[in-house]
């Protein structure tokens, strides 16, 4: 999962703003520092939603990289958790409803899937796929 940042050269360093996610902005003294900061800003933006029922936009795959537009990957664990949350909200389920439908013993066990701390087994990924047939782990891994 890669988002796109518009990069600008400033008097002292660089600034960048995510095209798909308004408010996801960062800066750096060097281009290398800027890239690290873009990854960090993106991961924080995706990982910590302002409102538990809000959906962040998915990356716009039609945006092409250029001298001033850079594709920045989301950490794989954050991307997977984001996609689980995305599908739940898109399908208008509560965490409690999904936990019950997927056969989790506790709500907390399900909630871990929506955090970067999750490390799902194939059995859990299979349950996610049964719950959301169009869910793709590829989206989280690319």
JSON list of C-alpha atoms in Angstrom, two decimals:
[
{"chain": "A", "resi": 1, "resn": "UNK", "atom": "CA", "xyz": [0.00, 0.00, 0.00]},
{"chain": "A", "resi": 2, "resn": "UNK", "atom": "CA", "xyz": [1.62, 3.22, -1.17]},
{"chain": "A", "resi": 3, "resn": "UNK", "atom": "CA", "xyz": [0.43, 6.79, -0.86]},
{"chain": "A", "resi": 4, "resn": "UNK", "atom": "CA", "xyz": [1.77, 9.72, -2.84]},
{"chain": "A", "resi": 5, "resn": "UNK", "atom": "CA", "xyz": [3.48, 12.82, -1.53]},
{"chain": "A", "resi": 6, "resn": "UNK", "atom": "CA", "xyz": [3.94, 16.09, -3.40]},
{"chain": "A", "resi": 7, "resn": "UNK", "atom": "CA", "xyz": [7.45, 17.30, -2.55]},
{"chain": "A", "resi": 8, "resn": "UNK", "atom": "CA", "xyz": [8.57, 20.94, -2.57]},
{"chain": "A", "resi": 9, "resn": "UNK", "atom": "CA", "xyz": [12.06, 22.37, -2.24]},
{"chain": "A", "resi": 10, "resn": "UNK", "atom": "CA", "xyz": [12.03, 25.08, 0.42]},
{"chain": "A", "resi": 11, "resn": "UNK", "atom": "CA", "xyz": [14.65, 27.72, 1.32]},
{"chain": "A", "resi": 12, "resn": "UNK", "atom": "CA", "xyz": [15.93, 25.45, 4.08]},
{"chain": "A", "resi": 13, "resn": "UNK", "atom": "CA", "xyz": [15.20, 21.83, 3.18]},
{"chain": "A", "resi": 14, "resn": "UNK", "atom": "CA", "xyz": [12.08, 20.15, 1.84]},
{"chain": "A", "resi": 15, "resn": "UNK", "atom": "CA", "xyz": [8.39, 19.81, 2.61]},
{"chain": "A", "resi": 16, "resn": "UNK", "atom": "CA", "xyz": [5.88, 17.18, 1.53]},
{"chain": "A", "resi": 17, "resn": "UNK", "atom": "CA", "xyz": [2.13, 16.73, 1.65]},
{"chain": "A", "resi": 18, "resn": "UNK", "atom": "CA", "xyz": [0.27, 13.49, 1.01]},
{"chain": "A", "resi": 19, "resn": "UNK", "atom": "CA", "xyz": [-1.98, 13.94, -2.03]},
{"chain": "A", "resi": 20, "resn": "UNK", "atom": "CA", "xyz": [-4.62, 11.44, -0.88]},
{"chain": "A", "resi": 21, "resn": "UNK", "atom": "CA", "xyz": [-4.63, 12.31, 2.84]},
{"chain": "A", "resi": 22, "resn": "UNK", "atom": "CA", "xyz": [-5.17, 16.00, 3.62]},
{"chain": "A", "resi": 23, "resn": "UNK", "atom": "CA", "xyz": [-3.33, 16.99, 6.76]},
{"chain": "A", "resi": 24, "resn": "UNK", "atom": "CA", "xyz": [-0.58, 14.40, 6.35]},
{"chain": "A", "resi": 25, "resn": "UNK", "atom": "CA", "xyz": [2.32, 16.84, 6.02]},
{"chain": "A", "resi": 26, "resn": "UNK", "atom": "CA", "xyz": [6.00, 16.70, 6.94]},
{"chain": "A", "resi": 27, "resn": "UNK", "atom": "CA", "xyz": [9.36, 18.28, 6.27]},
{"chain": "A", "resi": 28, "resn": "UNK", "atom": "CA", "xyz": [13.05, 17.46, 6.36]},
{"chain": "A", "resi": 29, "resn": "UNK", "atom": "CA", "xyz": [16.42, 19.14, 6.05]},
{"chain": "A", "resi": 30, "resn": "UNK", "atom": "CA", "xyz": [17.60, 16.65, 3.39]},
{"chain": "A", "resi": 31, "resn": "UNK", "atom": "CA", "xyz": [15.77, 14.49, 0.85]},
{"chain": "A", "resi": 32, "resn": "UNK", "atom": "CA", "xyz": [16.76, 11.39, 2.84]},
{"chain": "A", "resi": 33, "resn": "UNK", "atom": "CA", "xyz": [15.41, 12.84, 6.08]},
{"chain": "A", "resi": 34, "resn": "UNK", "atom": "CA", "xyz": [12.24, 13.91, 4.25]},
{"chain": "A", "resi": 35, "resn": "UNK", "atom": "CA", "xyz": [11.64, 10.36, 2.99]},
{"chain": "A", "resi": 36, "resn": "UNK", "atom": "CA", "xyz": [12.00, 8.90, 6.51]},
{"chain": "A", "resi": 37, "resn": "UNK", "atom": "CA", "xyz": [9.67, 11.61, 7.83]},
{"chain": "A", "resi": 38, "resn": "UNK", "atom": "CA", "xyz": [7.10, 10.90, 5.08]},
{"chain": "A", "resi": 39, "resn": "UNK", "atom": "CA", "xyz": [7.03, 7.23, 6.10]},
{"chain": "A", "resi": 40, "resn": "UNK", "atom": "CA", "xyz": [6.64, 8.13, 9.76]},
{"chain": "A", "resi": 41, "resn": "UNK", "atom": "CA", "xyz": [3.91, 10.73, 9.12]},
{"chain": "A", "resi": 42, "resn": "UNK", "atom": "CA", "xyz": [2.02, 8.33, 6.85]},
{"chain": "A", "resi": 43, "resn": "UNK", "atom": "CA", "xyz": [2.18, 5.44, 9.31]},
{"chain": "A", "resi": 44, "resn": "UNK", "atom": "CA", "xyz": [0.99, 7.66, 12.17]},
{"chain": "A", "resi": 45, "resn": "UNK", "atom": "CA", "xyz": [-1.83, 9.10, 10.07]},
{"chain": "A", "resi": 46, "resn": "UNK", "atom": "CA", "xyz": [-3.09, 5.66, 9.00]},
{"chain": "A", "resi": 47, "resn": "UNK", "atom": "CA", "xyz": [-2.56, 4.01, 12.37]},
{"chain": "A", "resi": 48, "resn": "UNK", "atom": "CA", "xyz": [-4.30, 6.60, 14.54]},
{"chain": "A", "resi": 49, "resn": "UNK", "atom": "CA", "xyz": [-7.63, 7.67, 13.05]},
{"chain": "A", "resi": 50, "resn": "UNK", "atom": "CA", "xyz": [-9.24, 10.83, 14.41]},
{"chain": "A", "resi": 51, "resn": "UNK", "atom": "CA", "xyz": [-12.57, 9.06, 14.75]},
{"chain": "A", "resi": 52, "resn": "UNK", "atom": "CA", "xyz": [-13.09, 5.32, 15.06]},
{"chain": "A", "resi": 53, "resn": "UNK", "atom": "CA", "xyz": [-15.84, 5.44, 12.43]},
{"chain": "A", "resi": 54, "resn": "UNK", "atom": "CA", "xyz": [-13.92, 7.52, 9.87]},
{"chain": "A", "resi": 55, "resn": "UNK", "atom": "CA", "xyz": [-12.44, 5.91, 6.80]},
{"chain": "A", "resi": 56, "resn": "UNK", "atom": "CA", "xyz": [-9.20, 7.27, 5.40]},
{"chain": "A", "resi": 57, "resn": "UNK", "atom": "CA", "xyz": [-9.03, 7.25, 1.63]},
{"chain": "A", "resi": 58, "resn": "UNK", "atom": "CA", "xyz": [-7.30, 4.36, -0.06]},
{"chain": "A", "resi": 59, "resn": "UNK", "atom": "CA", "xyz": [-4.29, 5.25, -2.21]},
{"chain": "A", "resi": 60, "resn": "UNK", "atom": "CA", "xyz": [-5.07, 6.56, -5.68]},
{"chain": "A", "resi": 61, "resn": "UNK", "atom": "CA", "xyz": [-3.32, 4.09, -7.96]},
{"chain": "A", "resi": 62, "resn": "UNK", "atom": "CA", "xyz": [-3.74, 6.37, -10.96]},
{"chain": "A", "resi": 63, "resn": "UNK", "atom": "CA", "xyz": [-1.23, 8.86, -9.52]},
{"chain": "A", "resi": 64, "resn": "UNK", "atom": "CA", "xyz": [2.15, 8.45, -11.16]},
{"chain": "A", "resi": 65, "resn": "UNK", "atom": "CA", "xyz": [5.53, 9.14, -9.62]},
{"chain": "A", "resi": 66, "resn": "UNK", "atom": "CA", "xyz": [7.57, 12.05, -10.97]},
{"chain": "A", "resi": 67, "resn": "UNK", "atom": "CA", "xyz": [10.33, 14.39, -9.85]},
{"chain": "A", "resi": 68, "resn": "UNK", "atom": "CA", "xyz": [7.92, 16.04, -7.41]},
{"chain": "A", "resi": 69, "resn": "UNK", "atom": "CA", "xyz": [5.59, 13.13, -6.57]},
{"chain": "A", "resi": 70, "resn": "UNK", "atom": "CA", "xyz": [6.96, 10.24, -4.50]},
{"chain": "A", "resi": 71, "resn": "UNK", "atom": "CA", "xyz": [5.16, 6.99, -3.64]},
{"chain": "A", "resi": 72, "resn": "UNK", "atom": "CA", "xyz": [5.69, 6.09, 0.02]},
{"chain": "A", "resi": 73, "resn": "UNK", "atom": "CA", "xyz": [4.81, 2.63, 1.38]},
{"chain": "A", "resi": 74, "resn": "UNK", "atom": "CA", "xyz": [2.84, 2.10, 4.58]},
{"chain": "A", "resi": 75, "resn": "UNK", "atom": "CA", "xyz": [4.40, -0.33, 7.08]},
{"chain": "A", "resi": 76, "resn": "UNK", "atom": "CA", "xyz": [2.99, -3.80, 6.26]},
{"chain": "A", "resi": 77, "resn": "UNK", "atom": "CA", "xyz": [1.56, -4.43, 9.74]},
{"chain": "A", "resi": 78, "resn": "UNK", "atom": "CA", "xyz": [-0.15, -1.04, 9.78]},
{"chain": "A", "resi": 79, "resn": "UNK", "atom": "CA", "xyz": [-1.45, -1.55, 6.24]},
{"chain": "A", "resi": 80, "resn": "UNK", "atom": "CA", "xyz": [-2.94, -4.96, 7.12]},
{"chain": "A", "resi": 81, "resn": "UNK", "atom": "CA", "xyz": [-4.64, -3.60, 10.26]},
{"chain": "A", "resi": 82, "resn": "UNK", "atom": "CA", "xyz": [-5.89, -0.59, 8.29]},
{"chain": "A", "resi": 83, "resn": "UNK", "atom": "CA", "xyz": [-7.43, -2.84, 5.63]},
{"chain": "A", "resi": 84, "resn": "UNK", "atom": "CA", "xyz": [-9.20, -5.00, 8.25]},
{"chain": "A", "resi": 85, "resn": "UNK", "atom": "CA", "xyz": [-10.63, -1.84, 9.80]},
{"chain": "A", "resi": 86, "resn": "UNK", "atom": "CA", "xyz": [-11.44, -0.39, 6.37]},
{"chain": "A", "resi": 87, "resn": "UNK", "atom": "CA", "xyz": [-13.51, -3.43, 5.36]},
{"chain": "A", "resi": 88, "resn": "UNK", "atom": "CA", "xyz": [-15.31, -3.53, 8.70]},
{"chain": "A", "resi": 89, "resn": "UNK", "atom": "CA", "xyz": [-16.33, 0.13, 8.49]},
{"chain": "A", "resi": 90, "resn": "UNK", "atom": "CA", "xyz": [-17.12, -0.08, 4.78]},
{"chain": "A", "resi": 91, "resn": "UNK", "atom": "CA", "xyz": [-19.52, -2.94, 5.54]},
{"chain": "A", "resi": 92, "resn": "UNK", "atom": "CA", "xyz": [-20.99, -1.04, 8.50]},
{"chain": "A", "resi": 93, "resn": "UNK", "atom": "CA", "xyz": [-20.14, -3.57, 11.18]},
{"chain": "A", "resi": 94, "resn": "UNK", "atom": "CA", "xyz": [-19.11, -2.88, 14.75]},
{"chain": "A", "resi": 95, "resn": "UNK", "atom": "CA", "xyz": [-16.05, -4.60, 16.15]},
{"chain": "A", "resi": 96, "resn": "UNK", "atom": "CA", "xyz": [-18.35, -6.60, 18.43]},
{"chain": "A", "resi": 97, "resn": "UNK", "atom": "CA", "xyz": [-20.44, -7.84, 15.48]},
{"chain": "A", "resi": 98, "resn": "UNK", "atom": "CA", "xyz": [-17.38, -8.92, 13.51]},
{"chain": "A", "resi": 99, "resn": "UNK", "atom": "CA", "xyz": [-15.77, -10.60, 16.53]},
{"chain": "A", "resi": 100, "resn": "UNK", "atom": "CA", "xyz": [-18.93, -12.66, 17.04]},
{"chain": "A", "resi": 101, "resn": "UNK", "atom": "CA", "xyz": [-19.33, -13.57, 13.33]},
{"chain": "A", "resi": 102, "resn": "UNK", "atom": "CA", "xyz": [-15.67, -14.59, 13.09]},
{"chain": "A", "resi": 103, "resn": "UNK", "atom": "CA", "xyz": [-15.89, -16.71, 16.25]},
{"chain": "A", "resi": 104, "resn": "UNK", "atom": "CA", "xyz": [-13.49, -14.78, 18.49]},
{"chain": "A", "resi": 105, "resn": "UNK", "atom": "CA", "xyz": [-13.80, -15.60, 22.17]},
{"chain": "A", "resi": 106, "resn": "UNK", "atom": "CA", "xyz": [-13.26, -12.00, 23.25]},
{"chain": "A", "resi": 107, "resn": "UNK", "atom": "CA", "xyz": [-13.70, -8.61, 21.65]},
{"chain": "A", "resi": 108, "resn": "UNK", "atom": "CA", "xyz": [-10.07, -7.81, 22.47]},
{"chain": "A", "resi": 109, "resn": "UNK", "atom": "CA", "xyz": [-8.90, -10.74, 20.31]},
{"chain": "A", "resi": 110, "resn": "UNK", "atom": "CA", "xyz": [-10.61, -9.16, 17.33]},
{"chain": "A", "resi": 111, "resn": "UNK", "atom": "CA", "xyz": [-9.51, -5.62, 18.21]},
{"chain": "A", "resi": 112, "resn": "UNK", "atom": "CA", "xyz": [-5.87, -6.70, 17.95]},
{"chain": "A", "resi": 113, "resn": "UNK", "atom": "CA", "xyz": [-6.46, -7.30, 14.21]},
{"chain": "A", "resi": 114, "resn": "UNK", "atom": "CA", "xyz": [-7.09, -3.59, 13.82]},
{"chain": "A", "resi": 115, "resn": "UNK", "atom": "CA", "xyz": [-3.76, -2.63, 15.41]},
{"chain": "A", "resi": 116, "resn": "UNK", "atom": "CA", "xyz": [-0.23, -2.96, 14.14]},
{"chain": "A", "resi": 117, "resn": "UNK", "atom": "CA", "xyz": [0.42, -5.45, 16.94]},
{"chain": "A", "resi": 118, "resn": "UNK", "atom": "CA", "xyz": [-1.45, -8.16, 15.08]},
{"chain": "A", "resi": 119, "resn": "UNK", "atom": "CA", "xyz": [0.39, -11.02, 13.46]},
{"chain": "A", "resi": 120, "resn": "UNK", "atom": "CA", "xyz": [-2.50, -13.04, 12.02]},
{"chain": "A", "resi": 121, "resn": "UNK", "atom": "CA", "xyz": [-2.24, -16.74, 11.34]},
{"chain": "A", "resi": 122, "resn": "UNK", "atom": "CA", "xyz": [-3.46, -18.25, 8.09]},
{"chain": "A", "resi": 123, "resn": "UNK", "atom": "CA", "xyz": [-6.54, -19.41, 10.01]},
{"chain": "A", "resi": 124, "resn": "UNK", "atom": "CA", "xyz": [-7.36, -15.80, 10.95]},
{"chain": "A", "resi": 125, "resn": "UNK", "atom": "CA", "xyz": [-6.63, -14.53, 7.44]},
{"chain": "A", "resi": 126, "resn": "UNK", "atom": "CA", "xyz": [-8.99, -17.22, 6.16]},
{"chain": "A", "resi": 127, "resn": "UNK", "atom": "CA", "xyz": [-11.72, -15.99, 8.55]},
{"chain": "A", "resi": 128, "resn": "UNK", "atom": "CA", "xyz": [-11.18, -12.42, 7.33]},
{"chain": "A", "resi": 129, "resn": "UNK", "atom": "CA", "xyz": [-11.47, -13.61, 3.73]},
{"chain": "A", "resi": 130, "resn": "UNK", "atom": "CA", "xyz": [-14.72, -15.45, 4.55]},
{"chain": "A", "resi": 131, "resn": "UNK", "atom": "CA", "xyz": [-16.09, -12.31, 6.21]},
{"chain": "A", "resi": 132, "resn": "UNK", "atom": "CA", "xyz": [-14.97, -10.03, 3.36]},
{"chain": "A", "resi": 133, "resn": "UNK", "atom": "CA", "xyz": [-14.56, -12.04, 0.12]},
{"chain": "A", "resi": 134, "resn": "UNK", "atom": "CA", "xyz": [-12.97, -9.11, -1.73]},
{"chain": "A", "resi": 135, "resn": "UNK", "atom": "CA", "xyz": [-10.32, -8.56, 1.00]},
{"chain": "A", "resi": 136, "resn": "UNK", "atom": "CA", "xyz": [-6.82, -8.93, -0.43]},
{"chain": "A", "resi": 137, "resn": "UNK", "atom": "CA", "xyz": [-3.62, -9.24, 1.56]},
{"chain": "A", "resi": 138, "resn": "UNK", "atom": "CA", "xyz": [-1.83, -8.08, -1.60]},
{"chain": "A", "resi": 139, "resn": "UNK", "atom": "CA", "xyz": [-3.07, -4.55, -0.99]},
{"chain": "A", "resi": 140, "resn": "UNK", "atom": "CA", "xyz": [-1.39, -4.51, 2.41]},
{"chain": "A", "resi": 141, "resn": "UNK", "atom": "CA", "xyz": [1.84, -6.06, 1.11]},
{"chain": "A", "resi": 142, "resn": "UNK", "atom": "CA", "xyz": [2.43, -3.86, -1.95]}
]
